[in-house]
Amino acid sequence: MTNKKRDKKKGANICSRCGSRGAVFQRLGLNLCRRCFREVAPEMGFKKYR
């Protein structure tokens, strides 16, 4: 079920893990929100340098 207003706007993308619509990373096909990304990033091989 798609919402026509959300097809190409800011909240159109949803997190594949929790379903939230804000701050979703699409790079590399992740489709994760920033909160979920921070939780699973070490398991995926991303390292924190700061």
PDB file of N, CA and C in Angstrom:
ATOM      1  N   MET A   1       0.845  -1.174   0.000  1.00  0.00           N
ATOM      2  CA  MET A   1       0.000   0.000   0.000  1.00  0.00           C
ATOM      3  C   MET A   1       0.894   1.242   0.000  1.00  0.00           C
ATOM      4  N   THR A   2       0.891   1.971  -1.079  1.00  0.00           N
ATOM      5  CA  THR A   2       1.740   3.153  -1.180  1.00  0.00           C
ATOM      6  C   THR A   2       0.909   4.410  -1.056  1.00  0.00           C
ATOM      7  N   ASN A   3       1.541   5.423  -0.548  1.00  0.00           N
ATOM      8  CA  ASN A   3       0.903   6.717  -0.420  1.00  0.00           C
ATOM      9  C   ASN A   3       1.448   7.598  -1.536  1.00  0.00           C
ATOM     10  N   LYS A   4       0.597   8.105  -2.401  1.00  0.00           N
ATOM     11  CA  LYS A   4       1.035   8.885  -3.560  1.00  0.00           C
ATOM     12  C   LYS A   4       1.836  10.113  -3.162  1.00  0.00           C
ATOM     13  N   LYS A   5       1.517  10.737  -2.038  1.00  0.00           N
ATOM     14  CA  LYS A   5       2.233  11.935  -1.606  1.00  0.00           C
ATOM     15  C   LYS A   5       3.654  11.619  -1.167  1.00  0.00           C
ATOM     16  N   ARG A   6       3.924  10.399  -0.734  1.00  0.00           N
ATOM     17  CA  ARG A   6       5.238  10.033  -0.212  1.00  0.00           C
ATOM     18  C   ARG A   6       6.119   9.348  -1.260  1.00  0.00           C
ATOM     19  N   ASP A   7       5.679   9.266  -2.498  1.00  0.00           N
ATOM     20  CA  ASP A   7       6.452   8.555  -3.512  1.00  0.00           C
ATOM     21  C   ASP A   7       7.844   9.123  -3.721  1.00  0.00           C
ATOM     22  N   LYS A   8       7.999  10.451  -3.737  1.00  0.00           N
ATOM     23  CA  LYS A   8       9.300  11.046  -4.018  1.00  0.00           C
ATOM     24  C   LYS A   8       9.691  12.119  -3.026  1.00  0.00           C
ATOM     25  N   LYS A   9       9.105  12.119  -1.871  1.00  0.00           N
ATOM     26  CA  LYS A   9       9.411  13.151  -0.886  1.00  0.00           C
ATOM     27  C   LYS A   9      10.337  12.622   0.199  1.00  0.00           C
ATOM     28  N   LYS A  10      10.585  13.463   1.179  1.00  0.00           N
ATOM     29  CA  LYS A  10      11.560  13.163   2.221  1.00  0.00           C
ATOM     30  C   LYS A  10      11.232  11.883   3.002  1.00  0.00           C
ATOM     31  N   GLY A  11       9.995  11.651   3.343  1.00  0.00           N
ATOM     32  CA  GLY A  11       9.620  10.483   4.134  1.00  0.00           C
ATOM     33  C   GLY A  11       9.231   9.281   3.312  1.00  0.00           C
ATOM     34  N   ALA A  12       9.607   9.252   2.042  1.00  0.00           N
ATOM     35  CA  ALA A  12       9.213   8.159   1.161  1.00  0.00           C
ATOM     36  C   ALA A  12       9.952   6.867   1.500  1.00  0.00           C
ATOM     37  N   ASN A  13      11.174   6.970   1.999  1.00  0.00           N
ATOM     38  CA  ASN A  13      11.983   5.789   2.274  1.00  0.00           C
ATOM     39  C   ASN A  13      11.785   5.342   3.709  1.00  0.00           C
ATOM     40  N   ILE A  14      11.699   4.037   3.898  1.00  0.00           N
ATOM     41  CA  ILE A  14      11.522   3.511   5.245  1.00  0.00           C
ATOM     42  C   ILE A  14      12.692   2.599   5.592  1.00  0.00           C
ATOM     43  N   CYS A  15      12.981   2.522   6.864  1.00  0.00           N
ATOM     44  CA  CYS A  15      14.045   1.667   7.358  1.00  0.00           C
ATOM     45  C   CYS A  15      13.622   0.208   7.197  1.00  0.00           C
ATOM     46  N   SER A  16      14.516  -0.609   6.675  1.00  0.00           N
ATOM     47  CA  SER A  16      14.181  -2.015   6.466  1.00  0.00           C
ATOM     48  C   SER A  16      14.176  -2.805   7.771  1.00  0.00           C
ATOM     49  N   ARG A  17      14.701  -2.221   8.837  1.00  0.00           N
ATOM     50  CA  ARG A  17      14.791  -2.923  10.111  1.00  0.00           C
ATOM     51  C   ARG A  17      13.669  -2.546  11.079  1.00  0.00           C
ATOM     52  N   CYS A  18      13.429  -1.226  11.231  1.00  0.00           N
ATOM     53  CA  CYS A  18      12.428  -0.811  12.228  1.00  0.00           C
ATOM     54  C   CYS A  18      11.210  -0.129  11.610  1.00  0.00           C
ATOM     55  N   GLY A  19      11.314   0.304  10.358  1.00  0.00           N
ATOM     56  CA  GLY A  19      10.169   0.897   9.684  1.00  0.00           C
ATOM     57  C   GLY A  19      10.019   2.394   9.851  1.00  0.00           C
ATOM     58  N   SER A  20      10.972   3.061  10.491  1.00  0.00           N
ATOM     59  CA  SER A  20      10.867   4.509  10.647  1.00  0.00           C
ATOM     60  C   SER A  20      11.139   5.197   9.317  1.00  0.00           C
ATOM     61  N   ARG A  21      10.674   6.428   9.181  1.00  0.00           N
ATOM     62  CA  ARG A  21      10.779   7.139   7.912  1.00  0.00           C
ATOM     63  C   ARG A  21      11.804   8.264   7.932  1.00  0.00           C
ATOM     64  N   GLY A  22      12.421   8.563   9.056  1.00  0.00           N
ATOM     65  CA  GLY A  22      13.344   9.687   9.132  1.00  0.00           C
ATOM     66  C   GLY A  22      14.793   9.257   9.087  1.00  0.00           C
ATOM     67  N   ALA A  23      15.646  10.033   8.429  1.00  0.00           N
ATOM     68  CA  ALA A  23      17.097   9.828   8.377  1.00  0.00           C
ATOM     69  C   ALA A  23      17.472   8.428   7.908  1.00  0.00           C
ATOM     70  N   VAL A  24      16.980   8.032   6.742  1.00  0.00           N
ATOM     71  CA  VAL A  24      17.254   6.709   6.189  1.00  0.00           C
ATOM     72  C   VAL A  24      18.445   6.785   5.240  1.00  0.00           C
ATOM     73  N   PHE A  25      19.455   5.934   5.462  1.00  0.00           N
ATOM     74  CA  PHE A  25      20.628   5.858   4.596  1.00  0.00           C
ATOM     75  C   PHE A  25      20.321   4.924   3.445  1.00  0.00           C
ATOM     76  N   GLN A  26      20.406   5.454   2.226  1.00  0.00           N
ATOM     77  CA  GLN A  26      20.159   4.634   1.049  1.00  0.00           C
ATOM     78  C   GLN A  26      21.447   4.180   0.399  1.00  0.00           C
ATOM     79  N   ARG A  27      22.545   4.742   0.801  1.00  0.00           N
ATOM     80  CA  ARG A  27      23.825   4.440   0.184  1.00  0.00           C
ATOM     81  C   ARG A  27      24.150   2.959   0.306  1.00  0.00           C
ATOM     82  N   LEU A  28      24.691   2.406  -0.745  1.00  0.00           N
ATOM     83  CA  LEU A  28      25.076   0.993  -0.812  1.00  0.00           C
ATOM     84  C   LEU A  28      23.888   0.063  -0.603  1.00  0.00           C
ATOM     85  N   GLY A  29      22.686   0.576  -0.787  1.00  0.00           N
ATOM     86  CA  GLY A  29      21.488  -0.250  -0.644  1.00  0.00           C
ATOM     87  C   GLY A  29      21.174  -0.632   0.786  1.00  0.00           C
ATOM     88  N   LEU A  30      21.630   0.164   1.753  1.00  0.00           N
ATOM     89  CA  LEU A  30      21.418  -0.168   3.165  1.00  0.00           C
ATOM     90  C   LEU A  30      19.965  -0.034   3.577  1.00  0.00           C
ATOM     91  N   ASN A  31      19.343   1.104   3.276  1.00  0.00           N
ATOM     92  CA  ASN A  31      17.972   1.402   3.678  1.00  0.00           C
ATOM     93  C   ASN A  31      17.764   1.193   5.178  1.00  0.00           C
ATOM     94  N   LEU A  32      18.686   1.732   5.964  1.00  0.00           N
ATOM     95  CA  LEU A  32      18.606   1.679   7.424  1.00  0.00           C
ATOM     96  C   LEU A  32      18.544   3.092   7.966  1.00  0.00           C
ATOM     97  N   CYS A  33      17.785   3.305   9.025  1.00  0.00           N
ATOM     98  CA  CYS A  33      17.792   4.616   9.670  1.00  0.00           C
ATOM     99  C   CYS A  33      19.085   4.747  10.462  1.00  0.00           C
ATOM    100  N   ARG A  34      19.382   5.954  10.891  1.00  0.00           N
ATOM    101  CA  ARG A  34      20.664   6.181  11.553  1.00  0.00           C
ATOM    102  C   ARG A  34      20.773   5.432  12.873  1.00  0.00           C
ATOM    103  N   ARG A  35      19.675   5.230  13.566  1.00  0.00           N
ATOM    104  CA  ARG A  35      19.714   4.512  14.840  1.00  0.00           C
ATOM    105  C   ARG A  35      20.008   3.024  14.627  1.00  0.00           C
ATOM    106  N   CYS A  36      19.347   2.425  13.652  1.00  0.00           N
ATOM    107  CA  CYS A  36      19.601   1.010  13.360  1.00  0.00           C
ATOM    108  C   CYS A  36      21.005   0.812  12.810  1.00  0.00           C
ATOM    109  N   PHE A  37      21.468   1.767  11.995  1.00  0.00           N
ATOM    110  CA  PHE A  37      22.805   1.657  11.429  1.00  0.00           C
ATOM    111  C   PHE A  37      23.858   1.640  12.526  1.00  0.00           C
ATOM    112  N   ARG A  38      23.703   2.490  13.528  1.00  0.00           N
ATOM    113  CA  ARG A  38      24.683   2.534  14.619  1.00  0.00           C
ATOM    114  C   ARG A  38      24.722   1.216  15.387  1.00  0.00           C
ATOM    115  N   GLU A  39      23.591   0.520  15.458  1.00  0.00           N
ATOM    116  CA  GLU A  39      23.544  -0.748  16.180  1.00  0.00           C
ATOM    117  C   GLU A  39      24.202  -1.889  15.400  1.00  0.00           C
ATOM    118  N   VAL A  40      24.003  -1.925  14.092  1.00  0.00           N
ATOM    119  CA  VAL A  40      24.476  -3.062  13.307  1.00  0.00           C
ATOM    120  C   VAL A  40      25.753  -2.782  12.517  1.00  0.00           C
ATOM    121  N   ALA A  41      26.263  -1.557  12.543  1.00  0.00           N
ATOM    122  CA  ALA A  41      27.445  -1.196  11.753  1.00  0.00           C
ATOM    123  C   ALA A  41      28.674  -2.043  12.088  1.00  0.00           C
ATOM    124  N   PRO A  42      28.999  -2.282  13.349  1.00  0.00           N
ATOM    125  CA  PRO A  42      30.186  -3.107  13.643  1.00  0.00           C
ATOM    126  C   PRO A  42      30.064  -4.528  13.098  1.00  0.00           C
ATOM    127  N   GLU A  43      28.860  -5.086  13.101  1.00  0.00           N
ATOM    128  CA  GLU A  43      28.656  -6.436  12.580  1.00  0.00           C
ATOM    129  C   GLU A  43      28.822  -6.473  11.065  1.00  0.00           C
ATOM    130  N   MET A  44      28.547  -5.323  10.415  1.00  0.00           N
ATOM    131  CA  MET A  44      28.647  -5.244   8.959  1.00  0.00           C
ATOM    132  C   MET A  44      30.059  -4.908   8.501  1.00  0.00           C
ATOM    133  N   GLY A  45      30.956  -4.581   9.430  1.00  0.00           N
ATOM    134  CA  GLY A  45      32.341  -4.313   9.087  1.00  0.00           C
ATOM    135  C   GLY A  45      32.722  -2.850   9.063  1.00  0.00           C
ATOM    136  N   PHE A  46      31.816  -1.951   9.429  1.00  0.00           N
ATOM    137  CA  PHE A  46      32.139  -0.526   9.493  1.00  0.00           C
ATOM    138  C   PHE A  46      32.867  -0.251  10.791  1.00  0.00           C
ATOM    139  N   LYS A  47      33.872   0.645  10.734  1.00  0.00           N
ATOM    140  CA  LYS A  47      34.645   0.982  11.922  1.00  0.00           C
ATOM    141  C   LYS A  47      34.463   2.452  12.266  1.00  0.00           C
ATOM    142  N   LYS A  48      34.498   2.743  13.547  1.00  0.00           N
ATOM    143  CA  LYS A  48      34.387   4.108  14.035  1.00  0.00           C
ATOM    144  C   LYS A  48      35.795   4.637  14.298  1.00  0.00           C
ATOM    145  N   TYR A  49      36.134   5.761  13.691  1.00  0.00           N
ATOM    146  CA  TYR A  49      37.489   6.295  13.805  1.00  0.00           C
ATOM    147  C   TYR A  49      37.620   7.435  14.799  1.00  0.00           C
ATOM    148  N   ARG A  50      36.546   7.932  15.348  1.00  0.00           N
ATOM    149  CA  ARG A  50      36.639   9.015  16.331  1.00  0.00           C
ATOM    150  C   ARG A  50      36.178   8.577  17.667  1.00  0.00           C
TER     151      ARG A  50
END
